[in-house]
Coordinates of C-alpha atoms in Angstrom, one line a residue:
M1 CA -35.2 -14.9 30.7
T2 CA -32.0 -16.0 29.0
T3 CA -28.4 -15.2 29.8
G4 CA -25.7 -14.8 27.2
V5 CA -22.8 -17.3 27.4
R6 CA -19.5 -16.1 26.2
R7 CA -18.1 -18.5 23.7
R8 CA -14.6 -19.7 24.3
M9 CA -12.4 -18.9 21.3
G10 CA -9.9 -21.4 19.9
V11 CA -6.2 -20.5 19.9
E12 CA -6.0 -19.4 16.3
E13 CA -9.3 -17.6 16.4
R14 CA -8.1 -15.6 19.5
R15 CA -4.8 -14.8 17.8
Q16 CA -6.6 -13.4 14.8
Q17 CA -8.9 -11.4 17.0
L18 CA -6.0 -9.9 18.8
I19 CA -4.2 -9.1 15.6
G20 CA -7.4 -7.4 14.3
V21 CA -7.8 -5.4 17.5
A22 CA -4.1 -4.3 17.5
L23 CA -4.3 -3.3 13.8
D24 CA -7.3 -1.2 14.5
L25 CA -5.6 0.6 17.3
F26 CA -2.4 1.0 15.3
S27 CA -4.4 2.4 12.4
H28 CA -5.5 5.4 14.6
R29 CA -2.4 6.0 16.8
S30 CA 1.3 5.3 16.6
P31 CA 2.1 1.7 17.7
D32 CA 4.5 3.2 20.2
D33 CA 1.6 4.9 22.0
V34 CA -0.6 1.7 22.2
S35 CA -0.1 -0.4 25.3
I36 CA -0.7 -4.1 25.8
D37 CA -3.3 -3.1 28.5
E38 CA -5.2 -1.2 25.8
I39 CA -5.1 -4.1 23.4
A40 CA -6.3 -6.5 26.2
A41 CA -9.2 -4.1 27.1
A42 CA -10.3 -3.7 23.5
A43 CA -10.2 -7.5 23.1
G44 CA -12.1 -8.1 26.3
I45 CA -9.4 -10.2 27.9
S46 CA -6.8 -9.9 30.6
R47 CA -3.2 -8.6 30.0
P48 CA -1.7 -12.0 30.9
L49 CA -3.9 -13.7 28.3
V50 CA -2.5 -11.5 25.6
Y51 CA 1.0 -12.7 26.6
H52 CA -0.3 -16.3 26.4
Y53 CA -0.8 -15.8 22.6
F54 CA 2.0 -13.4 21.9
P55 CA 5.3 -13.3 23.8
G56 CA 5.4 -9.5 23.7
K57 CA 4.2 -6.4 22.0
L58 CA 6.8 -6.7 19.2
S59 CA 5.5 -10.1 18.1
L60 CA 1.9 -8.8 18.1
Y61 CA 3.0 -5.7 16.3
E62 CA 4.7 -7.8 13.6
A63 CA 1.7 -10.0 13.2
A64 CA -0.5 -6.9 12.7
L65 CA 1.9 -5.5 10.2
R66 CA 1.9 -8.8 8.3
R67 CA -1.9 -8.6 7.9
A68 CA -1.7 -4.9 6.9
A69 CA 1.1 -5.7 4.4
E70 CA -1.1 -8.5 2.8
D71 CA -4.0 -6.1 2.6
L72 CA -1.9 -3.4 1.1
A73 CA -0.4 -5.7 -1.5
E74 CA -3.9 -6.8 -2.6
R75 CA -4.7 -3.2 -3.4
F76 CA -2.4 -3.4 -6.4
V77 CA -4.3 -6.4 -7.9
E78 CA -6.5 -5.2 -10.8
P79 CA -8.2 -7.0 -13.7
H80 CA -6.2 -6.6 -16.9
E81 CA -8.9 -5.0 -18.8
G82 CA -9.1 -1.6 -20.5
P83 CA -6.3 1.0 -20.9
L84 CA -3.4 1.1 -18.5
G85 CA -4.0 4.6 -17.3
A86 CA -7.5 3.8 -16.0
R87 CA -6.2 0.6 -14.4
L88 CA -3.4 2.5 -12.6
L89 CA -5.9 5.2 -11.4
R90 CA -8.1 2.5 -9.8
V91 CA -5.0 1.0 -8.2
M92 CA -4.0 4.4 -6.8
G93 CA -7.5 4.9 -5.5
R94 CA -7.3 1.7 -3.5
F95 CA -3.8 2.4 -2.4
L96 CA -4.6 5.9 -1.0
S97 CA -7.8 4.6 0.5
F98 CA -5.7 2.2 2.6
V99 CA -3.3 5.0 3.5
D100 CA -6.2 7.3 4.5
E101 CA -7.8 4.6 6.6
H102 CA -4.7 3.3 8.3
G103 CA -2.5 6.5 8.6
P104 CA -0.4 5.7 11.6
G105 CA -0.3 2.0 10.7
F106 CA 0.9 2.8 7.2
S107 CA 3.5 5.1 8.5
A108 CA 4.6 2.4 11.0
L109 CA 4.7 -0.2 8.2
M110 CA 6.9 1.9 5.9
R111 CA 9.1 3.4 8.6
G112 CA 9.5 0.3 10.8
G113 CA 7.6 1.6 13.9
P114 CA 8.8 0.0 17.1
A115 CA 10.4 -2.8 15.1
V116 CA 12.5 -0.5 13.0
G117 CA 15.5 -2.3 11.5
S118 CA 14.1 -5.8 12.3
S119 CA 14.5 -8.4 9.6
T120 CA 10.8 -9.3 9.9
T121 CA 9.6 -5.7 9.3
N122 CA 12.1 -5.2 6.5
A123 CA 10.9 -8.4 4.8
L124 CA 7.2 -7.3 5.1
I125 CA 8.0 -3.9 3.5
D126 CA 10.0 -5.5 0.7
S127 CA 7.1 -8.0 0.1
V128 CA 4.7 -5.1 -0.4
R129 CA 7.0 -3.3 -2.8
Q130 CA 7.8 -6.6 -4.7
A131 CA 4.1 -7.4 -5.0
A132 CA 3.3 -4.0 -6.4
Y133 CA 6.3 -4.3 -8.8
V134 CA 5.1 -7.7 -10.1
Q135 CA 1.6 -6.4 -10.6
I136 CA 2.7 -3.4 -12.6
L137 CA 4.8 -5.6 -14.9
T138 CA 1.9 -7.9 -15.3
H139 CA -0.3 -5.0 -16.4
L140 CA 2.4 -4.1 -18.9
G141 CA 2.5 -7.7 -20.2
I142 CA 6.2 -8.0 -19.4
T143 CA 7.9 -10.8 -17.4
D144 CA 11.6 -10.0 -18.1
P145 CA 11.8 -6.2 -17.9
P146 CA 14.8 -4.3 -19.4
A147 CA 16.9 -2.3 -17.0
R148 CA 15.3 1.0 -17.7
L149 CA 11.7 -0.3 -17.3
E150 CA 12.6 -1.9 -13.9
L151 CA 14.1 1.5 -12.9
V152 CA 10.9 3.3 -13.9
V153 CA 8.5 0.9 -12.1
R154 CA 10.6 0.6 -8.9
S155 CA 11.1 4.4 -8.8
W156 CA 7.4 5.0 -9.2
I157 CA 6.5 2.6 -6.4
S158 CA 9.0 4.4 -4.1
L159 CA 7.5 7.8 -5.2
A160 CA 4.0 6.6 -4.4
E161 CA 5.1 5.4 -1.0
S162 CA 7.0 8.6 -0.1
T163 CA 4.2 10.8 -1.5
A164 CA 1.6 9.0 0.6
L165 CA 3.7 9.5 3.8
I166 CA 4.1 13.2 3.1
W167 CA 0.4 13.6 2.2
L168 CA -0.6 12.0 5.6
D169 CA 0.9 15.1 7.3
G170 CA -2.1 17.3 6.9
R171 CA -3.7 15.8 3.8
R172 CA -3.4 19.3 2.2
I173 CA -4.0 18.0 -1.4
P174 CA -7.4 16.5 -2.2
R175 CA -7.0 12.7 -2.4
A176 CA -8.6 12.4 -5.9
E177 CA -6.1 14.9 -7.2
L178 CA -3.2 13.1 -5.7
E179 CA -4.4 9.7 -7.2
L180 CA -4.4 11.3 -10.6
Q181 CA -1.0 13.0 -10.0
L182 CA 0.6 9.7 -9.1
V183 CA -0.7 8.1 -12.4
H184 CA 0.7 11.1 -14.2
D185 CA 4.0 10.6 -12.4
F186 CA 4.2 7.1 -13.8
A187 CA 3.7 8.4 -17.3
A188 CA 6.3 11.1 -16.8
L189 CA 8.9 8.7 -15.5
A190 CA 8.2 6.5 -18.5
A191 CA 8.4 9.4 -20.9
V192 CA 11.8 10.6 -19.6
S193 CA 13.1 7.0 -19.9
A194 CA 11.7 6.7 -23.4
A195 CA 13.7 9.8 -24.4
Y196 CA 16.8 7.8 -23.8
D197 CA 15.9 4.3 -24.9
T198 CA 14.2 3.0 -28.1
E199 CA 12.7 0.0 -26.3
M200 CA 11.1 2.2 -23.7
A201 CA 9.9 4.5 -26.5
E202 CA 8.1 1.6 -28.2
L203 CA 6.5 0.5 -25.0
L204 CA 5.3 4.0 -24.3
R205 CA 3.8 4.4 -27.8
A206 CA 2.0 1.1 -27.3
I207 CA 0.5 2.3 -24.0
L208 CA -0.5 5.7 -25.4
S209 CA -2.1 4.0 -28.5
E210 CA -4.7 2.4 -26.2
E211 CA -5.3 5.6 -24.2
P212 CA -8.8 7.1 -24.8
P213 CA -9.4 10.8 -25.1
D214 CA -10.6 11.0 -21.5
G215 CA -7.9 8.9 -20.0
P216 CA -5.4 10.1 -17.4
F217 CA -2.4 9.9 -19.7
T218 CA -4.2 12.0 -22.3
D219 CA -5.0 14.4 -19.5
L220 CA -1.3 14.8 -18.7
I221 CA -0.4 15.4 -22.4
T222 CA -3.1 18.1 -22.6
R223 CA -1.9 19.8 -19.4
L224 CA 1.8 19.7 -20.6
A225 CA 0.8 21.1 -24.0
A226 CA -1.0 24.0 -22.4
L227 CA 2.3 24.9 -20.6
T228 CA 4.0 25.4 -23.9
S229 CA 1.3 27.2 -25.8

């Protein structure tokens, strides 16, 4: 007969375990409703031991948000192959998958949760938005965007964020439809800007020239044309 021996975790390993446990709990319930006692029980340790690794719930919450922010930022990374519309659709698929899996945690990340207004939380939110912004510009092959393009990309990122938060309240629109709609939103914002600016018009023409007949941007053009027929 053998008996199991619990392996003693190192400091960093234990910290990472607690962050993972907290993030899992925060993903299913509001962080305000999750206690240190619950986190300790889920991790299989005592409450005082949690405080040994984190001085308080806020520091653990911020560490969990940092991991979530890094994960979310990675969802915008996409190989630069194929037409832009298909790439953005894959990105939105991963983005809404994260939102779907981490509903309360995503809401807490974007709204600040128990750390609302803290410089740490604000910096994490800004880092996700900036990572998404840089990735979209990279897909467009542009390093120094003109003012109108910056406005389009940053507005679209804010739109995707607010749309996801609204969608979480009931998930009344099928996720696949919402992913496509968000890609259409990008094209629509770009088209409105192109109507005012020749540089944006040239960029949009270049994007559409690579769009296949079954691409999401072509789908939007077809839907809009049907409205005027």
